[in-house]
Tab-separated table of C-alpha atoms and ligand atoms in Angstrom:
chain	number	residue	atom	x	y	z
G	8	UNK	CA	1.128	7.509	-21.652
G	9	UNK	CA	3.032	4.194	-21.673
G	10	UNK	CA	1.839	0.625	-21.921
G	11	UNK	CA	3.570	-2.580	-20.844
G	12	UNK	CA	4.081	-5.288	-23.427
G	13	UNK	CA	4.759	-8.800	-22.122
G	14	UNK	CA	5.699	-11.865	-24.138
G	15	UNK	CA	4.724	-14.454	-21.580
G	16	UNK	CA	4.626	-18.153	-21.115
G	17	UNK	CA	8.096	-18.959	-19.871
G	18	UNK	CA	9.331	-19.369	-16.300
G	19	UNK	CA	11.368	-16.598	-14.667
G	20	UNK	CA	14.638	-17.272	-12.909
G	21	UNK	CA	16.972	-15.412	-10.580
G	22	UNK	CA	16.897	-12.814	-7.842
G	23	UNK	CA	14.692	-9.784	-7.287
G	24	UNK	CA	14.951	-7.104	-4.581
G	25	UNK	CA	11.990	-5.598	-2.740
G	26	UNK	CA	11.955	-1.776	-2.525
G	27	UNK	CA	10.984	0.310	0.502
G	28	UNK	CA	7.345	0.231	1.607
G	29	UNK	CA	5.066	2.690	-0.180
G	30	UNK	CA	2.252	2.565	2.383
G	31	UNK	CA	4.658	3.033	5.302
G	32	UNK	CA	6.496	5.879	3.566
G	33	UNK	CA	3.400	8.021	2.899
G	34	UNK	CA	2.316	8.595	6.549
G	35	UNK	CA	5.950	8.842	7.663
G	36	UNK	CA	6.553	11.645	5.156
G	37	UNK	CA	3.428	13.340	6.557
G	38	UNK	CA	4.807	12.897	10.089
G	39	UNK	CA	7.826	15.066	9.210
G	40	UNK	CA	5.376	18.009	9.423
G	41	UNK	CA	5.354	17.458	13.206
G	42	UNK	CA	8.870	18.863	13.657
G	43	UNK	CA	10.842	21.924	12.525
G	44	UNK	CA	14.053	19.895	12.666
G	45	UNK	CA	15.544	18.058	9.657
G	46	UNK	CA	14.428	14.486	8.928
G	47	UNK	CA	16.446	12.100	6.800
G	48	UNK	CA	14.588	9.152	5.268
G	49	UNK	CA	16.321	6.300	3.493
G	50	UNK	CA	15.102	3.497	1.211
G	51	UNK	CA	12.152	5.574	-0.007
G	52	UNK	CA	10.731	3.920	-3.137
G	53	UNK	CA	10.761	6.097	-6.270
G	54	UNK	CA	7.079	5.997	-7.141
G	55	UNK	CA	4.412	8.321	-8.443
G	56	UNK	CA	2.722	8.311	-4.985
G	57	UNK	CA	5.872	9.184	-3.009
G	58	UNK	CA	6.630	11.970	-5.520
G	59	UNK	CA	3.092	13.329	-5.051
G	60	UNK	CA	3.548	13.273	-1.258
G	61	UNK	CA	6.856	15.163	-1.537
G	62	UNK	CA	5.161	17.771	-3.770
G	63	UNK	CA	2.464	18.116	-1.111
G	64	UNK	CA	5.086	18.626	1.632
G	65	UNK	CA	6.723	21.343	-0.497
G	66	UNK	CA	3.369	23.029	-1.047
G	67	UNK	CA	2.857	22.990	2.740
G	68	UNK	CA	6.162	24.815	3.221
G	69	UNK	CA	8.808	22.100	3.670
G	70	UNK	CA	12.103	22.000	1.832
G	71	UNK	CA	12.673	18.615	0.157
G	72	UNK	CA	16.023	17.416	-1.165
G	73	UNK	CA	16.084	14.091	-2.991
G	74	UNK	CA	19.444	12.359	-3.488
G	75	UNK	CA	20.325	8.866	-4.675
G	76	UNK	CA	19.855	7.037	-1.389
G	77	UNK	CA	17.931	9.421	0.870
G	78	UNK	CA	15.450	12.247	1.162
G	79	UNK	CA	16.111	15.248	3.427
G	80	UNK	CA	13.128	17.218	4.655
G	81	UNK	CA	13.844	20.516	6.357
G	82	UNK	CA	11.906	23.568	7.499
G	83	UNK	CA	11.505	26.400	5.019
G	84	UNK	CA	9.804	29.179	6.974
G	85	UNK	CA	6.311	28.774	8.370
G	86	UNK	CA	3.988	25.915	7.413
G	87	UNK	CA	0.903	26.455	5.296
G	88	UNK	CA	-2.262	24.711	6.560
G	89	UNK	CA	-3.994	24.169	3.183
G	90	UNK	CA	-3.474	20.821	1.446
G	91	UNK	CA	-4.373	21.422	-2.145
G	92	UNK	CA	-7.118	19.615	-4.106
G	93	UNK	CA	-4.815	18.864	-7.071
G	94	UNK	CA	-2.457	16.825	-4.861
G	95	UNK	CA	-4.788	15.249	-2.288
G	96	UNK	CA	-7.512	14.298	-4.754
G	97	UNK	CA	-5.107	12.088	-6.727
G	98	UNK	CA	-3.901	10.012	-3.788
G	99	UNK	CA	-5.639	8.917	-0.603
G	100	UNK	CA	-2.382	8.623	1.356
G	101	UNK	CA	-2.039	12.410	1.254
G	102	UNK	CA	-5.141	12.793	3.476
G	103	UNK	CA	-2.942	11.860	6.415
G	104	UNK	CA	-1.393	15.340	6.491
G	105	UNK	CA	-4.603	16.265	8.364
G	106	UNK	CA	-3.446	14.896	11.751
G	107	UNK	CA	0.050	16.432	11.734
G	108	UNK	CA	-1.139	19.854	10.459
G	109	UNK	CA	-3.754	20.001	13.237
G	110	UNK	CA	-1.183	18.989	15.848
G	111	UNK	CA	1.424	21.489	14.658
G	112	UNK	CA	-0.705	24.471	13.578
G	113	UNK	CA	-4.055	23.950	15.330
G	114	UNK	CA	-5.784	24.124	11.953
G	115	UNK	CA	-5.865	22.275	8.650
G	116	UNK	CA	-7.780	22.597	5.419
G	117	UNK	CA	-7.401	19.360	3.476
G	118	UNK	CA	-9.111	18.382	0.246
G	119	UNK	CA	-11.244	15.223	0.358
G	120	UNK	CA	-9.002	12.395	-0.815
G	121	UNK	CA	-8.874	10.438	-4.064
G	122	UNK	CA	-6.874	7.300	-4.847
G	123	UNK	CA	-7.403	3.933	-6.490
G	124	UNK	CA	-10.988	3.181	-7.557
G	125	UNK	CA	-11.612	0.114	-5.410
G	126	UNK	CA	-15.024	0.951	-3.954
G	127	UNK	CA	-16.523	3.457	-1.538
G	128	UNK	CA	-13.841	4.969	0.648
G	129	UNK	CA	-15.351	7.151	3.367
G	130	UNK	CA	-13.386	9.235	5.901
G	131	UNK	CA	-15.835	8.997	8.835
G	132	UNK	CA	-13.291	7.224	11.064
G	133	UNK	CA	-10.661	9.915	10.440
G	134	UNK	CA	-13.283	12.497	11.424
G	135	UNK	CA	-14.440	10.549	14.476
G	136	UNK	CA	-10.851	10.402	15.732
G	137	UNK	CA	-9.963	14.054	15.317
G	138	UNK	CA	-13.347	15.227	16.657
G	139	UNK	CA	-12.752	13.168	19.814
G	140	UNK	CA	-9.446	15.019	20.259
G	141	UNK	CA	-11.321	18.328	20.364
G	142	UNK	CA	-11.343	19.424	16.720
G	143	UNK	CA	-14.213	21.324	15.109
G	144	UNK	CA	-14.757	20.540	11.437
G	145	UNK	CA	-16.802	21.904	8.562
G	146	UNK	CA	-16.974	20.893	4.902
G	147	UNK	CA	-16.270	23.712	2.476
G	148	UNK	CA	-15.983	23.344	-1.309
G	149	UNK	CA	-14.710	19.752	-1.161
G	150	UNK	CA	-12.308	20.529	1.677
G	151	UNK	CA	-12.349	19.400	5.301
G	152	UNK	CA	-11.816	22.545	7.334
G	153	UNK	CA	-10.560	21.545	10.785
G	154	UNK	CA	-9.751	23.806	13.732
G	155	UNK	CA	-8.344	22.750	17.101
G	156	UNK	CA	-6.585	25.504	19.043
G	157	UNK	CA	-5.765	22.885	21.698
G	158	UNK	CA	-5.929	19.125	21.031
G	159	UNK	CA	-6.819	17.078	24.125
G	160	UNK	CA	-6.159	13.358	24.607
G	161	UNK	CA	-9.215	11.052	24.515
G	162	UNK	CA	-10.337	7.437	24.592
G	163	UNK	CA	-11.304	6.598	20.988
G	164	UNK	CA	-12.886	3.471	19.528
G	165	UNK	CA	-11.813	3.474	15.886
G	166	UNK	CA	-13.445	0.299	14.528
G	167	UNK	CA	-15.735	0.680	11.509
G	168	UNK	CA	-18.121	-1.410	9.451
G	169	UNK	CA	-15.176	-3.073	7.681
G	170	UNK	CA	-12.907	-3.298	10.724
G	171	UNK	CA	-10.019	-0.993	11.516
G	172	UNK	CA	-8.726	1.738	9.208
G	173	UNK	CA	-5.027	2.100	8.448
G	174	UNK	CA	-4.901	5.769	7.498
G	175	UNK	CA	-7.483	6.844	10.112
G	176	UNK	CA	-5.276	5.199	12.768
G	177	UNK	CA	-2.268	7.028	11.305
G	178	UNK	CA	-4.080	10.387	11.293
G	179	UNK	CA	-5.241	10.049	14.903
G	180	UNK	CA	-1.793	8.875	16.085
G	181	UNK	CA	-0.141	11.894	14.465
G	182	UNK	CA	-2.672	14.317	15.944
G	183	UNK	CA	-2.412	12.717	19.407
G	184	UNK	CA	1.387	12.781	19.792
G	185	UNK	CA	1.339	16.548	20.404
G	186	UNK	CA	-2.064	16.649	22.169
G	187	UNK	CA	-2.409	17.495	25.854
G	188	UNK	CA	-2.730	14.314	27.975
G	189	UNK	CA	-3.341	10.664	27.138
G	190	UNK	CA	-5.000	9.185	24.046
G	191	UNK	CA	-6.060	5.548	23.820
G	192	UNK	CA	-6.986	4.213	20.371
G	193	UNK	CA	-9.045	1.009	20.567
G	194	UNK	CA	-9.566	-1.155	17.478
G	195	UNK	CA	-6.514	0.485	15.952
G	196	UNK	CA	-5.190	-0.924	12.672
G	197	UNK	CA	-2.425	-3.499	13.314
G	198	UNK	CA	-0.804	-3.289	9.866
G	199	UNK	CA	3.026	-3.252	9.803
G	200	UNK	CA	2.816	0.254	8.275
G	201	UNK	CA	1.268	1.480	11.557
G	202	UNK	CA	4.054	-0.212	13.491
G	203	UNK	CA	6.568	1.591	11.287
G	204	UNK	CA	4.822	4.939	11.845
G	205	UNK	CA	4.803	4.326	15.618
G	206	UNK	CA	8.537	3.523	15.533
G	207	UNK	CA	9.217	6.693	13.549
G	208	UNK	CA	7.183	8.838	15.965
G	209	UNK	CA	8.945	7.218	18.953
G	210	UNK	CA	12.326	8.098	17.471
G	211	UNK	CA	11.070	11.674	17.100
G	212	UNK	CA	10.441	11.645	20.858
G	213	UNK	CA	6.749	10.693	20.986
G	214	UNK	CA	5.525	8.640	23.936
G	215	UNK	CA	3.659	5.846	22.226
G	216	UNK	CA	3.023	2.210	23.047
G	217	UNK	CA	1.114	-0.654	21.485
G	218	UNK	CA	1.529	0.330	17.813
G	219	UNK	CA	1.033	-2.850	15.799
G	220	UNK	CA	-1.678	-4.013	18.262
G	221	UNK	CA	-5.389	-3.038	18.447
G	222	UNK	CA	-4.749	-0.762	21.475
G	223	UNK	CA	-2.375	2.161	21.090
G	224	UNK	CA	-1.627	4.416	24.054
G	225	UNK	CA	-0.125	7.844	23.437
G	226	UNK	CA	0.962	10.399	26.013
G	227	UNK	CA	1.243	13.781	24.350
G	228	UNK	CA	4.574	15.645	24.398
G	229	UNK	CA	5.328	19.329	23.759
G	230	UNK	CA	7.678	18.956	20.810
G	231	UNK	CA	9.217	16.374	18.521
G	232	UNK	CA	12.739	16.137	17.086
G	233	UNK	CA	14.198	15.422	13.662
G	234	UNK	CA	15.368	11.834	12.946
G	235	UNK	CA	17.115	9.605	10.486
G	236	UNK	CA	14.997	6.585	9.528
G	237	UNK	CA	15.252	3.718	7.057
G	238	UNK	CA	12.029	2.448	5.465
G	239	UNK	CA	11.361	-1.263	5.760
G	240	UNK	CA	10.678	-3.394	2.673
G	241	UNK	CA	7.272	-3.294	0.997
G	242	UNK	CA	5.319	-6.364	2.087
G	243	UNK	CA	2.792	-6.044	-0.729
G	244	UNK	CA	5.490	-5.820	-3.413
G	245	UNK	CA	7.157	-8.852	-1.770
G	246	UNK	CA	3.864	-10.782	-1.729
G	247	UNK	CA	3.267	-9.863	-5.382
G	248	UNK	CA	6.662	-11.382	-6.301
G	249	UNK	CA	5.935	-14.587	-4.359
G	250	UNK	CA	2.592	-15.005	-6.150
G	251	UNK	CA	4.295	-14.179	-9.468
G	252	UNK	CA	6.834	-16.956	-8.907
G	253	UNK	CA	4.027	-19.411	-8.115
G	254	UNK	CA	1.896	-18.400	-11.126
G	255	UNK	CA	4.780	-18.610	-13.609
G	256	UNK	CA	6.051	-21.849	-11.997
G	257	UNK	CA	9.462	-20.210	-11.446
G	258	UNK	CA	12.405	-20.614	-9.086
G	259	UNK	CA	12.894	-17.133	-7.642
G	260	UNK	CA	14.970	-15.623	-4.852
G	261	UNK	CA	13.389	-12.555	-3.260
G	262	UNK	CA	15.714	-10.279	-1.282
G	263	UNK	CA	14.845	-7.768	1.483
G	264	UNK	CA	11.660	-9.379	2.655
G	265	UNK	CA	10.091	-9.600	6.122
G	266	UNK	CA	8.273	-12.897	5.738
G	267	UNK	CA	6.709	-12.660	9.219
G	268	UNK	CA	4.548	-9.800	7.837
G	269	UNK	CA	3.107	-12.183	5.233
G	270	UNK	CA	2.026	-15.137	7.388
G	271	UNK	CA	-1.507	-15.305	5.951
G	272	UNK	CA	-0.177	-15.416	2.379
G	273	UNK	CA	2.490	-18.001	3.220
G	274	UNK	CA	-0.090	-20.176	4.970
G	275	UNK	CA	-2.425	-20.071	1.930
G	276	UNK	CA	0.373	-20.736	-0.548
G	277	UNK	CA	1.624	-23.678	1.506
G	278	UNK	CA	-1.864	-25.175	1.246
G	279	UNK	CA	-1.844	-24.455	-2.502
G	280	UNK	CA	1.429	-26.421	-2.746
G	281	UNK	CA	3.964	-23.620	-3.279
G	282	UNK	CA	7.299	-24.181	-1.522
G	283	UNK	CA	8.804	-21.143	0.243
G	284	UNK	CA	12.223	-21.507	1.889
G	285	UNK	CA	13.570	-18.822	4.208
G	286	UNK	CA	17.225	-17.728	4.302
G	287	UNK	CA	18.063	-14.699	6.547
G	288	UNK	CA	16.528	-11.663	4.809
G	289	UNK	CA	15.778	-13.473	1.563
G	290	UNK	CA	13.493	-16.314	0.523
G	291	UNK	CA	13.472	-18.868	-2.239
G	292	UNK	CA	10.209	-19.775	-3.960
G	293	UNK	CA	9.912	-23.128	-5.726
G	294	UNK	CA	6.939	-23.777	-7.939
G	295	UNK	CA	5.726	-27.050	-6.397
G	296	UNK	CA	3.828	-29.709	-8.344
G	297	UNK	CA	0.077	-30.143	-8.777
G	298	UNK	CA	-1.076	-26.880	-7.236
G	299	UNK	CA	-4.454	-27.099	-5.471
G	300	UNK	CA	-7.215	-24.443	-5.456
G	301	UNK	CA	-7.566	-22.858	-2.018
G	302	UNK	CA	-10.348	-20.369	-1.231
G	303	UNK	CA	-9.443	-17.157	0.558
G	304	UNK	CA	-11.044	-14.212	2.388
G	305	UNK	CA	-9.261	-10.919	2.988
G	306	UNK	CA	-9.242	-9.300	6.440
G	307	UNK	CA	-7.326	-6.505	8.129
G	308	UNK	CA	-3.810	-7.503	9.271
G	309	UNK	CA	-2.773	-10.168	10.259
G	310	UNK	CA	-5.407	-11.577	7.874
G	311	UNK	CA	-4.851	-12.026	4.155
G	312	UNK	CA	-4.214	-8.497	2.746
G	313	UNK	CA	-6.780	-7.007	0.370
G	314	UNK	CA	-3.778	-5.545	-1.487
G	315	UNK	CA	-2.816	-9.099	-2.588
G	316	UNK	CA	-6.320	-10.283	-3.459
G	317	UNK	CA	-6.156	-9.496	-7.199
G	318	UNK	CA	-2.717	-11.108	-7.565
G	319	UNK	CA	-3.946	-14.236	-5.747
G	320	UNK	CA	-6.953	-14.342	-8.119
G	321	UNK	CA	-4.539	-14.310	-11.092
G	322	UNK	CA	-2.693	-17.294	-9.606
G	323	UNK	CA	-5.870	-19.235	-8.799
G	324	UNK	CA	-7.202	-18.664	-12.310
G	325	UNK	CA	-4.352	-20.994	-13.378
G	326	UNK	CA	-5.013	-23.694	-10.792
G	327	UNK	CA	-7.589	-26.250	-11.971
G	328	UNK	CA	-10.598	-26.571	-9.639
G	329	UNK	CA	-12.836	-24.003	-7.942
G	330	UNK	CA	-11.582	-21.162	-5.719
G	331	UNK	CA	-13.860	-18.716	-3.907
G	332	UNK	CA	-12.404	-15.307	-3.061
G	333	UNK	CA	-14.143	-12.869	-0.712
G	334	UNK	CA	-12.877	-9.361	0.018
G	335	UNK	CA	-14.054	-8.265	3.477
G	336	UNK	CA	-12.024	-5.038	3.421
G	337	UNK	CA	-13.059	-3.624	0.026
G	338	UNK	CA	-16.042	-5.760	-1.115
G	339	UNK	CA	-16.090	-4.111	-4.579
G	340	UNK	CA	-12.414	-4.584	-5.360
G	341	UNK	CA	-12.892	-6.862	-8.380
G	342	UNK	CA	-12.015	-4.674	-11.385
G	343	UNK	CA	-9.422	-7.243	-12.459
G	344	UNK	CA	-12.051	-9.923	-13.194
G	345	UNK	CA	-13.190	-8.803	-16.683
G	346	UNK	CA	-9.575	-8.164	-17.703
G	347	UNK	CA	-8.378	-11.603	-16.509
G	348	UNK	CA	-11.352	-13.151	-18.320
G	349	UNK	CA	-10.147	-11.502	-21.551
G	350	UNK	CA	-7.047	-13.640	-21.160
G	351	UNK	CA	-9.053	-16.847	-20.869
G	352	UNK	CA	-9.659	-16.947	-17.103
G	353	UNK	CA	-13.065	-18.152	-15.953
G	354	UNK	CA	-14.103	-15.942	-13.077
G	355	UNK	CA	-17.583	-14.776	-12.190
G	356	UNK	CA	-18.577	-12.320	-9.549
G	357	UNK	CA	-21.520	-12.800	-7.248
G	358	UNK	CA	-21.816	-9.732	-4.993
G	359	UNK	CA	-18.725	-9.511	-2.813
G	360	UNK	CA	-17.450	-12.909	-3.946
G	361	UNK	CA	-15.385	-14.020	-6.950
G	362	UNK	CA	-15.753	-17.625	-8.052
G	363	UNK	CA	-12.841	-18.886	-10.103
G	364	UNK	CA	-12.811	-22.022	-12.186
G	365	UNK	CA	-9.129	-22.580	-12.795
G	366	UNK	CA	-7.959	-23.166	-16.373
G	367	UNK	CA	-4.805	-24.889	-17.673
G	368	UNK	CA	-3.602	-21.911	-19.714
G	369	UNK	CA	-4.125	-18.142	-20.073
G	370	UNK	CA	-3.584	-16.419	-23.430
G	371	UNK	CA	-2.104	-12.959	-24.018
G	372	UNK	CA	-4.570	-10.158	-24.860
G	373	UNK	CA	-4.868	-6.362	-24.750
G	374	UNK	CA	-6.032	-5.446	-21.231
G	375	UNK	CA	-6.634	-2.284	-19.213
G	376	UNK	CA	-5.068	-1.530	-15.821
G	377	UNK	CA	-7.800	-0.114	-13.561
G	378	UNK	CA	-6.009	0.319	-10.230
G	379	UNK	CA	-2.654	-0.466	-8.679
G	380	UNK	CA	-3.113	-4.058	-7.490
G	381	UNK	CA	-5.406	-5.033	-10.395
G	382	UNK	CA	-2.517	-3.945	-12.641
G	383	UNK	CA	-0.113	-6.185	-10.731
G	384	UNK	CA	-2.534	-9.096	-11.261
G	385	UNK	CA	-2.504	-8.413	-15.009
G	386	UNK	CA	1.308	-8.403	-15.052
G	387	UNK	CA	1.315	-11.794	-13.286
G	388	UNK	CA	-1.271	-13.163	-15.715
G	389	UNK	CA	0.658	-11.715	-18.689
G	390	UNK	CA	3.911	-13.342	-17.570
G	391	UNK	CA	2.170	-16.710	-17.180
G	392	UNK	CA	0.083	-16.468	-20.370
G	393	UNK	CA	1.033	-17.752	-23.814
G	394	UNK	CA	1.627	-14.948	-26.299
G	395	UNK	CA	1.607	-11.163	-26.133
G	396	UNK	CA	-0.227	-9.103	-23.523
G	397	UNK	CA	-0.484	-5.322	-23.828
G	398	UNK	CA	-1.332	-3.664	-20.503
G	399	UNK	CA	-2.703	-0.173	-21.076
G	400	UNK	CA	-2.698	2.668	-18.506
G	401	UNK	CA	0.313	1.435	-16.562
G	402	UNK	CA	0.526	4.730	-14.677
G	403	UNK	CA	-1.447	2.831	-12.028
G	404	UNK	CA	1.487	0.417	-11.636
G	405	UNK	CA	3.915	3.305	-11.326
G	406	UNK	CA	2.070	4.391	-8.183
G	407	UNK	CA	3.272	1.337	-6.276
G	408	UNK	CA	5.934	-0.763	-8.011
G	409	UNK	CA	9.397	0.755	-8.403
G	410	UNK	CA	11.138	-0.058	-11.721
G	411	UNK	CA	8.943	-3.115	-12.213
G	412	UNK	CA	9.853	-3.601	-15.889
G	413	UNK	CA	13.606	-3.431	-15.106
G	414	UNK	CA	13.232	-5.828	-12.176
G	415	UNK	CA	11.337	-8.327	-14.350
G	416	UNK	CA	13.884	-8.111	-17.173
G	417	UNK	CA	16.477	-9.063	-14.516
G	418	UNK	CA	14.521	-12.304	-14.075
G	419	UNK	CA	14.650	-13.059	-17.802
G	420	UNK	CA	11.123	-11.819	-18.550
G	421	UNK	CA	10.345	-10.321	-21.943
G	422	UNK	CA	8.747	-7.065	-20.840
G	423	UNK	CA	9.072	-3.627	-22.367
G	424	UNK	CA	7.348	-0.262	-22.449
G	425	UNK	CA	5.798	1.283	-25.514
G	426	UNK	CA	4.238	4.691	-25.921
G	427	UNK	CA	0.488	4.480	-26.457
N	516	LIG	C1	-4.722	1.714	3.223
N	516	LIG	O1	-5.812	2.480	2.725
N	516	LIG	C2	-3.799	1.488	2.059
N	516	LIG	N1	-3.379	2.779	1.504
N	516	LIG	C3	-4.505	0.666	0.991
N	516	LIG	O2	-3.536	0.359	0.012
N	516	LIG	C4	-5.023	-0.640	1.587
N	516	LIG	O3	-5.765	-1.331	0.619
N	516	LIG	C5	-5.886	-0.357	2.803
N	516	LIG	O4	-5.158	0.467	3.757
N	516	LIG	C6	-6.320	-1.608	3.537
N	516	LIG	O5	-5.206	-2.341	3.930
N	516	LIG	C7	-2.368	3.437	2.057
N	516	LIG	O6	-1.802	3.029	3.057
N	516	LIG	C8	-1.932	4.677	1.392
N	516	LIG	P1	-8.614	1.639	5.323
N	516	LIG	P2	-6.840	3.124	3.754
N	516	LIG	O7	-9.018	2.954	5.887
N	516	LIG	O8	-6.173	3.410	5.025
N	516	LIG	C9	-13.313	1.491	5.506
N	516	LIG	C10	-2.751	-0.071	-2.182
N	516	LIG	O9	-3.092	-0.783	-3.160
N	516	LIG	N2	-13.227	2.856	6.060
N	516	LIG	O10	-7.798	0.739	6.184
N	516	LIG	O11	-7.516	4.215	3.037
N	516	LIG	C11	-12.847	1.422	4.071
N	516	LIG	O12	-13.846	1.820	3.163
N	516	LIG	C12	-3.807	0.609	-1.367
N	516	LIG	O13	-1.573	0.164	-1.856
N	516	LIG	C13	-14.358	3.407	6.614
N	516	LIG	O14	-15.425	2.801	6.648
N	516	LIG	O15	-7.841	1.909	3.964
N	516	LIG	C14	-12.454	-0.022	3.959
N	516	LIG	O16	-13.592	-0.817	3.748
N	516	LIG	C15	-5.084	0.885	-1.953
N	516	LIG	N3	-14.254	4.674	7.129
N	516	LIG	C16	-11.874	-0.331	5.334
N	516	LIG	O17	-12.401	0.679	6.200
N	516	LIG	C17	-13.099	5.370	7.125
N	516	LIG	O18	-13.074	6.503	7.618
N	516	LIG	C18	-10.368	-0.305	5.416
N	516	LIG	O19	-9.879	0.879	4.796
N	516	LIG	C19	-11.957	4.783	6.581
N	516	LIG	C20	-12.043	3.514	6.051
């Protein structure tokens, strides 16, 4: 197992490129199960999670060829309907093979999902959606056993206690595209990753409208075709870099970024005093003077993303004054707090709220990565802190940030890997 070592405390400088979107790639790879024709996917980030998804596709009977700039997925005989525990239990994104397997084979046996430890993560909305389409399900040895000889379109309200669900929306969309008749999903997730999935399905020949809005209308078709598709940039990686520039008081150019997907972050950072200038498909971040503490609450898109909450906390821990952070999507997603406090941050948690008293300086320390975005927060803190930070268990980072150490070295950071 590797750890990251960071000698922090100096500003970064230069240009950094955003890789393809992890959370858009995972359901799109699952959607290739909906056709027997070849699919070519470009700009797929090389990450532990995308590799796991490709392994899952192979285990389900697809042929996967990875080359430098694209991935080819082709048929390899008949599909298998069992999504194995070893693959699904390590990554929640893999649960979205359920919808396409049901649509294509009329049956699916998928292990209950795993993923980052960021609180309770039920699957009731996924179940509600596929049951409404005419599926019968049973639980069997940790697997969801789902059977639907004929999926039928339905009117489905998919809102839950914490709002919409991204992967439940994806699962229901992928089941509905081959169902008989019309499906309407109300309170659908509006995240850009759902828009991407809808675009991909449309190019395959699906009849789908409203993806990216709370009401998606799908008219089932008989078959779908193979396509060539390029993944859009990862908005969470992009947001992480913007926050990193602000926290390390750096001048940074970030390439391949869709800033309109990050309006809530940009709005907050403008209030904080960070200057962000737009230039075609790149942006320039300037540190700004006298940053102000600005409280923040996460919400489903277009609200402030929960996936940037930990990174924002790292930044605010370096802005004198009091900031209150509330996570309305994952109210227990605060594993980064004790680790940031080890570095001199002053953060206390009261239920679903983190209260930060900003300090002038963080100091390097040995810290433990607990989940993907908490790890990104520790990298930001380590780059801003004086002295050496050792981040243990960086396999979490490798799930979602492609070549992060190399990218940071390109900005002049002193970061390297060591074997534990
Ligand atoms: C996706 O997870 C992302 N994962 C997460 O990214 C992200 O944090 C999350 O959406 C929210 O934006 C992938 O796309 C692979 P949800 P997902 O279902 O779809 C509750 C990262 O760091 N809920 O939208 O699993 C749930 O508990 C990760 O890249 C139910 O109540 O999240 C949460 O409170 C981690 N019932 C809220 O909805 C359900 O059936 C939103 O979760 C499903 C979810």
